XYZ file of C-alpha atoms in Angstrom:
333
model
C 16.817 26.264 -16.139
C 15.263 23.491 -14.068
C 15.857 20.000 -15.479
C 13.265 18.255 -17.602
C 11.773 14.967 -16.384
C 10.665 12.319 -18.878
C 7.739 10.163 -17.724
C 7.912 6.920 -19.719
C 4.803 4.832 -20.301
C 4.794 1.538 -22.175
C 1.393 0.050 -22.900
C -0.142 -2.982 -24.556
C -3.918 -3.346 -24.849
C -4.275 -0.779 -22.122
C -7.404 0.974 -23.299
C -9.117 0.515 -19.911
C -6.410 2.109 -17.739
C -3.826 4.012 -19.791
C -5.803 7.260 -19.735
C -5.697 7.249 -15.920
C -1.917 6.806 -16.013
C -1.394 9.623 -18.506
C -3.648 12.017 -16.606
C -1.751 11.351 -13.385
C 1.378 12.490 -15.253
C -0.364 15.536 -16.656
C -1.475 16.564 -13.170
C 2.084 16.926 -11.949
C 2.592 20.259 -10.201
C 6.055 20.402 -11.776
C 5.524 21.529 -15.377
C 8.877 20.900 -17.088
C 8.039 17.353 -18.023
C 7.416 15.264 -21.106
C 5.176 12.186 -21.245
C 6.355 9.600 -23.713
C 3.880 6.845 -24.513
C 4.864 3.767 -26.490
C 2.144 1.445 -27.745
C 3.493 -2.055 -28.188
C 1.321 -2.928 -31.179
C -1.972 -3.130 -29.264
C -4.974 -4.852 -30.798
C -7.547 -2.646 -29.024
C -8.151 1.147 -29.037
C -5.043 2.012 -26.998
C -3.237 3.866 -29.775
C -6.352 5.866 -30.712
C -6.776 6.915 -27.076
C -3.137 8.004 -26.873
C -3.455 10.128 -30.027
C -6.517 11.846 -28.525
C -4.559 12.576 -25.367
C -1.665 13.937 -27.399
C -3.961 16.636 -28.825
C -4.762 17.795 -25.274
C -1.209 18.622 -24.247
C 1.898 19.158 -26.384
C 4.070 17.541 -23.683
C 2.626 14.132 -24.624
C 4.551 12.264 -27.332
C 3.140 9.059 -28.795
C 5.006 6.242 -30.534
C 3.825 2.854 -31.804
C 5.751 -0.335 -32.530
C 5.054 -2.137 -35.800
C 5.336 -5.468 -34.031
C 4.948 -6.527 -30.398
C 8.450 -6.254 -28.848
C 7.891 -6.932 -25.145
C 8.488 -4.804 -22.084
C 12.309 -4.956 -22.010
C 12.649 -3.668 -25.558
C 9.974 -1.063 -24.881
C 11.818 0.291 -21.840
C 15.046 0.616 -23.850
C 13.202 2.421 -26.663
C 11.517 4.793 -24.221
C 14.866 5.754 -22.705
C 16.181 6.498 -26.209
C 13.131 8.629 -26.976
C 13.474 10.573 -23.736
C 14.964 14.081 -23.964
C 14.809 14.860 -20.240
C 17.835 14.898 -17.951
C 15.960 12.496 -15.648
C 13.369 9.826 -16.419
C 10.931 7.735 -14.485
C 8.797 4.765 -15.601
C 5.056 4.590 -15.169
C 3.230 1.366 -16.011
C 0.026 1.843 -18.000
C -2.299 0.726 -15.189
C -0.613 2.634 -12.335
C -0.466 6.321 -11.371
C 1.891 8.952 -9.955
C 0.995 11.220 -7.083
C 0.719 14.776 -8.317
C 3.546 16.328 -6.288
C 6.290 13.702 -6.691
C 8.156 15.428 -9.559
C 8.100 18.729 -7.690
C 9.308 17.056 -4.488
C 12.206 15.543 -6.421
C 13.252 18.826 -8.032
C 12.936 20.693 -4.732
C 15.275 18.296 -2.963
C 17.595 18.041 -5.950
C 18.433 21.743 -6.047
C 21.645 22.247 -7.982
C 22.907 18.709 -7.355
C 23.435 16.052 -9.984
C 22.317 12.615 -8.811
C 22.338 9.185 -10.402
C 19.117 7.742 -8.962
C 16.445 8.816 -6.493
C 13.923 6.181 -5.302
C 10.632 7.129 -3.671
C 7.902 5.237 -1.848
C 5.197 3.200 -3.518
C 1.894 1.981 -2.188
C -0.389 -0.840 -3.281
C -4.037 -0.086 -4.064
C -6.253 -3.161 -4.067
C -9.267 -2.918 -6.376
C -9.067 0.884 -6.475
C -10.124 1.510 -2.874
C -8.113 -0.440 -0.284
C -4.713 1.183 0.199
C -1.649 -0.066 2.025
C 1.990 1.011 2.017
C 4.232 -1.285 0.045
C 6.571 -2.719 2.661
C 9.374 -3.093 0.100
C 9.776 0.653 -0.285
C 8.123 2.154 2.795
C 11.336 2.120 4.843
C 13.098 4.777 2.713
C 14.458 7.715 4.673
C 17.128 10.350 4.091
C 19.843 8.154 5.646
C 19.148 5.152 3.396
C 22.038 4.332 1.070
C 21.908 2.400 -2.197
C 23.033 -0.874 -0.604
C 20.410 -0.734 2.119
C 17.801 -0.044 -0.535
C 18.788 -3.064 -2.637
C 18.794 -5.179 0.528
C 15.227 -4.153 1.456
C 13.570 -3.601 -1.933
C 12.619 -5.574 -5.027
C 14.170 -2.737 -7.057
C 11.403 -2.254 -9.620
C 12.171 -0.056 -12.666
C 9.438 2.352 -11.618
C 9.335 4.232 -8.313
C 12.520 6.186 -8.934
C 14.055 9.039 -10.925
C 17.107 8.023 -12.957
C 19.701 10.263 -14.528
C 19.706 9.366 -18.219
C 23.385 10.155 -18.673
C 24.245 7.895 -15.704
C 22.057 5.073 -17.001
C 23.642 5.210 -20.432
C 27.133 5.259 -18.924
C 26.535 1.784 -17.525
C 26.319 0.417 -21.080
C 23.882 -2.170 -19.749
C 20.358 -1.835 -21.153
C 17.409 -4.011 -20.120
C 17.951 -7.551 -21.304
C 15.734 -8.204 -24.333
C 16.318 -11.959 -24.603
C 13.353 -12.701 -22.358
C 9.955 -11.026 -22.380
C 9.557 -11.073 -18.600
C 11.418 -10.086 -15.447
C 13.562 -7.432 -17.169
C 13.893 -5.593 -13.832
C 15.477 -8.603 -12.103
C 18.382 -8.718 -14.541
C 19.337 -5.039 -14.271
C 17.852 -2.757 -11.599
C 19.851 -4.030 -8.550
C 22.993 -3.314 -10.546
C 21.795 0.199 -11.472
C 21.360 0.945 -7.753
C 24.663 -0.632 -6.746
C 26.705 1.464 -9.171
C 25.144 4.784 -8.158
C 27.620 7.208 -6.612
C 25.084 9.983 -6.092
C 22.060 8.412 -4.359
C 19.141 10.543 -3.119
C 16.221 8.685 -1.508
C 12.917 10.592 -1.260
C 10.869 9.956 1.861
C 7.676 10.594 -0.099
C 4.978 8.396 -1.609
C 4.967 8.936 -5.352
C 3.662 5.759 -6.973
C 0.290 3.993 -6.820
C 0.585 0.337 -7.806
C -2.878 -0.989 -8.664
C -3.568 -4.674 -8.065
C -6.916 -4.816 -9.871
C -5.228 -6.113 -12.988
C -8.135 -7.939 -14.607
C -7.142 -6.560 -18.026
C -3.604 -7.906 -17.665
C -0.483 -6.049 -16.595
C 2.621 -5.598 -18.741
C 4.368 -8.232 -16.624
C 1.324 -10.037 -15.349
C 1.729 -13.376 -13.567
C -1.715 -14.467 -14.756
C -2.015 -17.717 -16.703
C 1.516 -18.782 -15.898
C 3.059 -22.169 -16.214
C 6.319 -23.472 -14.792
C 8.282 -22.918 -18.017
C 8.252 -19.156 -17.586
C 10.357 -19.522 -14.468
C 13.264 -20.233 -16.820
C 13.074 -16.554 -17.790
C 13.687 -15.647 -14.166
C 16.688 -17.974 -14.017
C 18.088 -16.406 -17.154
C 17.778 -12.893 -15.758
C 19.416 -13.916 -12.449
C 22.278 -15.437 -14.432
C 22.704 -12.195 -16.355
C 22.613 -10.086 -13.186
C 25.188 -12.222 -11.376
C 27.447 -12.170 -14.454
C 27.467 -8.380 -14.352
C 28.099 -8.284 -10.622
C 30.925 -10.816 -10.962
C 32.649 -8.762 -13.661
C 32.561 -5.727 -11.378
C 33.985 -7.718 -8.435
C 30.906 -7.235 -6.220
C 30.685 -10.997 -5.539
C 34.143 -10.959 -3.968
C 33.068 -8.812 -1.033
C 31.051 -10.548 1.678
C 29.114 -7.414 2.609
C 27.873 -7.015 -0.967
C 27.395 -10.746 -1.478
C 24.821 -10.935 1.296
C 22.904 -7.970 -0.054
C 22.881 -9.329 -3.618
C 21.837 -12.779 -2.446
C 19.118 -11.341 -0.231
C 17.704 -9.273 -3.077
C 17.619 -12.226 -5.468
C 16.105 -14.562 -2.869
C 13.450 -11.970 -2.125
C 12.421 -11.485 -5.751
C 13.141 -14.861 -7.372
C 13.900 -17.470 -4.692
C 10.755 -16.834 -2.723
C 8.657 -16.653 -5.879
C 9.985 -19.990 -7.131
C 9.479 -21.469 -3.659
C 5.847 -20.353 -3.562
C 5.003 -21.139 -7.172
C 2.262 -23.762 -7.584
C 2.493 -25.680 -10.855
C -0.564 -27.269 -12.395
C -1.396 -30.902 -11.657
C 0.190 -31.988 -14.934
C 3.047 -34.367 -14.269
C 5.168 -32.828 -17.031
C 4.874 -29.340 -15.512
C 5.747 -30.642 -12.032
C 8.934 -32.134 -13.480
C 9.820 -28.831 -15.168
C 9.228 -27.019 -11.879
C 11.460 -29.356 -9.883
C 14.179 -29.032 -12.500
C 14.005 -25.228 -12.417
C 14.260 -25.169 -8.602
C 17.449 -27.174 -8.755
C 18.810 -25.081 -11.627
C 18.319 -21.983 -9.519
C 20.227 -23.417 -6.548
C 23.022 -24.734 -8.759
C 23.275 -21.336 -10.463
C 23.569 -19.480 -7.170
C 25.814 -21.828 -5.214
C 27.915 -23.692 -7.753
C 28.356 -21.407 -10.774
C 28.696 -18.208 -8.718
C 29.916 -19.851 -5.505
C 27.519 -18.013 -3.208
C 27.662 -19.692 0.250
C 24.650 -21.836 1.096
C 24.644 -20.691 4.738
C 23.883 -17.006 4.177
C 21.007 -15.720 6.298
C 18.516 -12.922 5.758
C 19.086 -9.924 7.999
C 15.599 -8.419 7.705
C 12.860 -9.871 9.876
C 10.096 -10.176 7.288
C 12.431 -11.961 4.891
C 13.299 -14.442 7.636
C 9.602 -15.121 8.158
C 8.899 -15.449 4.451
C 11.663 -17.949 3.878
C 10.553 -20.134 6.790
C 7.880 -21.630 4.610
C 10.431 -23.035 2.208
C 13.360 -23.649 4.576
C 12.925 -27.427 4.790
C 12.913 -27.874 1.034
C 15.828 -25.471 0.555
C 17.879 -27.234 3.235
C 17.412 -30.500 1.379
C 18.574 -28.913 -1.858
C 21.502 -27.197 -0.140
C 22.551 -30.543 1.350
C 22.803 -32.013 -2.151
C 24.702 -28.971 -3.391
C 27.163 -29.102 -0.474
C 27.827 -32.761 -1.263
C 28.720 -31.777 -4.814
C 30.937 -28.928 -3.663
C 32.917 -31.289 -1.393
C 33.789 -33.619 -4.267
């Protein structure tokens, strides 16, 4: 029998978009699927809408949290609820292309794989489409290390073997309510022994997030950057235990991935004009550099080996060089 795929949807106050996400799952041309929806204690009509959808198709299963738990806890619960051999995440305001599950099963054949990423594309305000450069370079020769080096490694945009994921004994970190992907997904890719990239577009990432995404950056202040630092610390702790930080080849890839997702974001972050928030921001920037280069001893002279990362980091090079100079002075003592 062909393997079952679990499509996992976490939602909070998603009444405006969740129906579109669920219908994109229902339209899959591969039928052996289940769609598990978890309402994180919404205050709008989200749960009512999900129950109505559940009556349409028996493959839809709906759960609701008694209290708001946050995206990391929701992802862990969804994986536990899943009964499929493979699972994929779908955010409540995004969609899947209708053939992606079938494309995966067709290429899978009789193989057993750990993880299979596929391409994603950004859709701006529901009409302007562009390939997402972080995943558009996938081809059949891409290995897991190249993928981590060139991708943000989101939790969606891939099929994951549930047995493999559970064997890692490393769930999404629930101690912060943001950036759960940063603290885990690069490690999930690194440990994969059976890696099968799909050169197909399967995920539509919508940027018209006026109603607020699960991990929205709207209404941020500098203090939330501490969640990013915490997740980076957790990720590097895991990598260190596995010995990945002792190999220069892997070290560059790990550093490049973190700089792409966190370093560049911190560098581009614009705090409010409040003096207190500017101080918090400056402190967090230094905490990040100390974490990377002193606690985990990552060399300060590593360079990006992908052209668009080199361009992106140019805008913060001067500031980073000044910070690295201070760090190098400390390391020499």
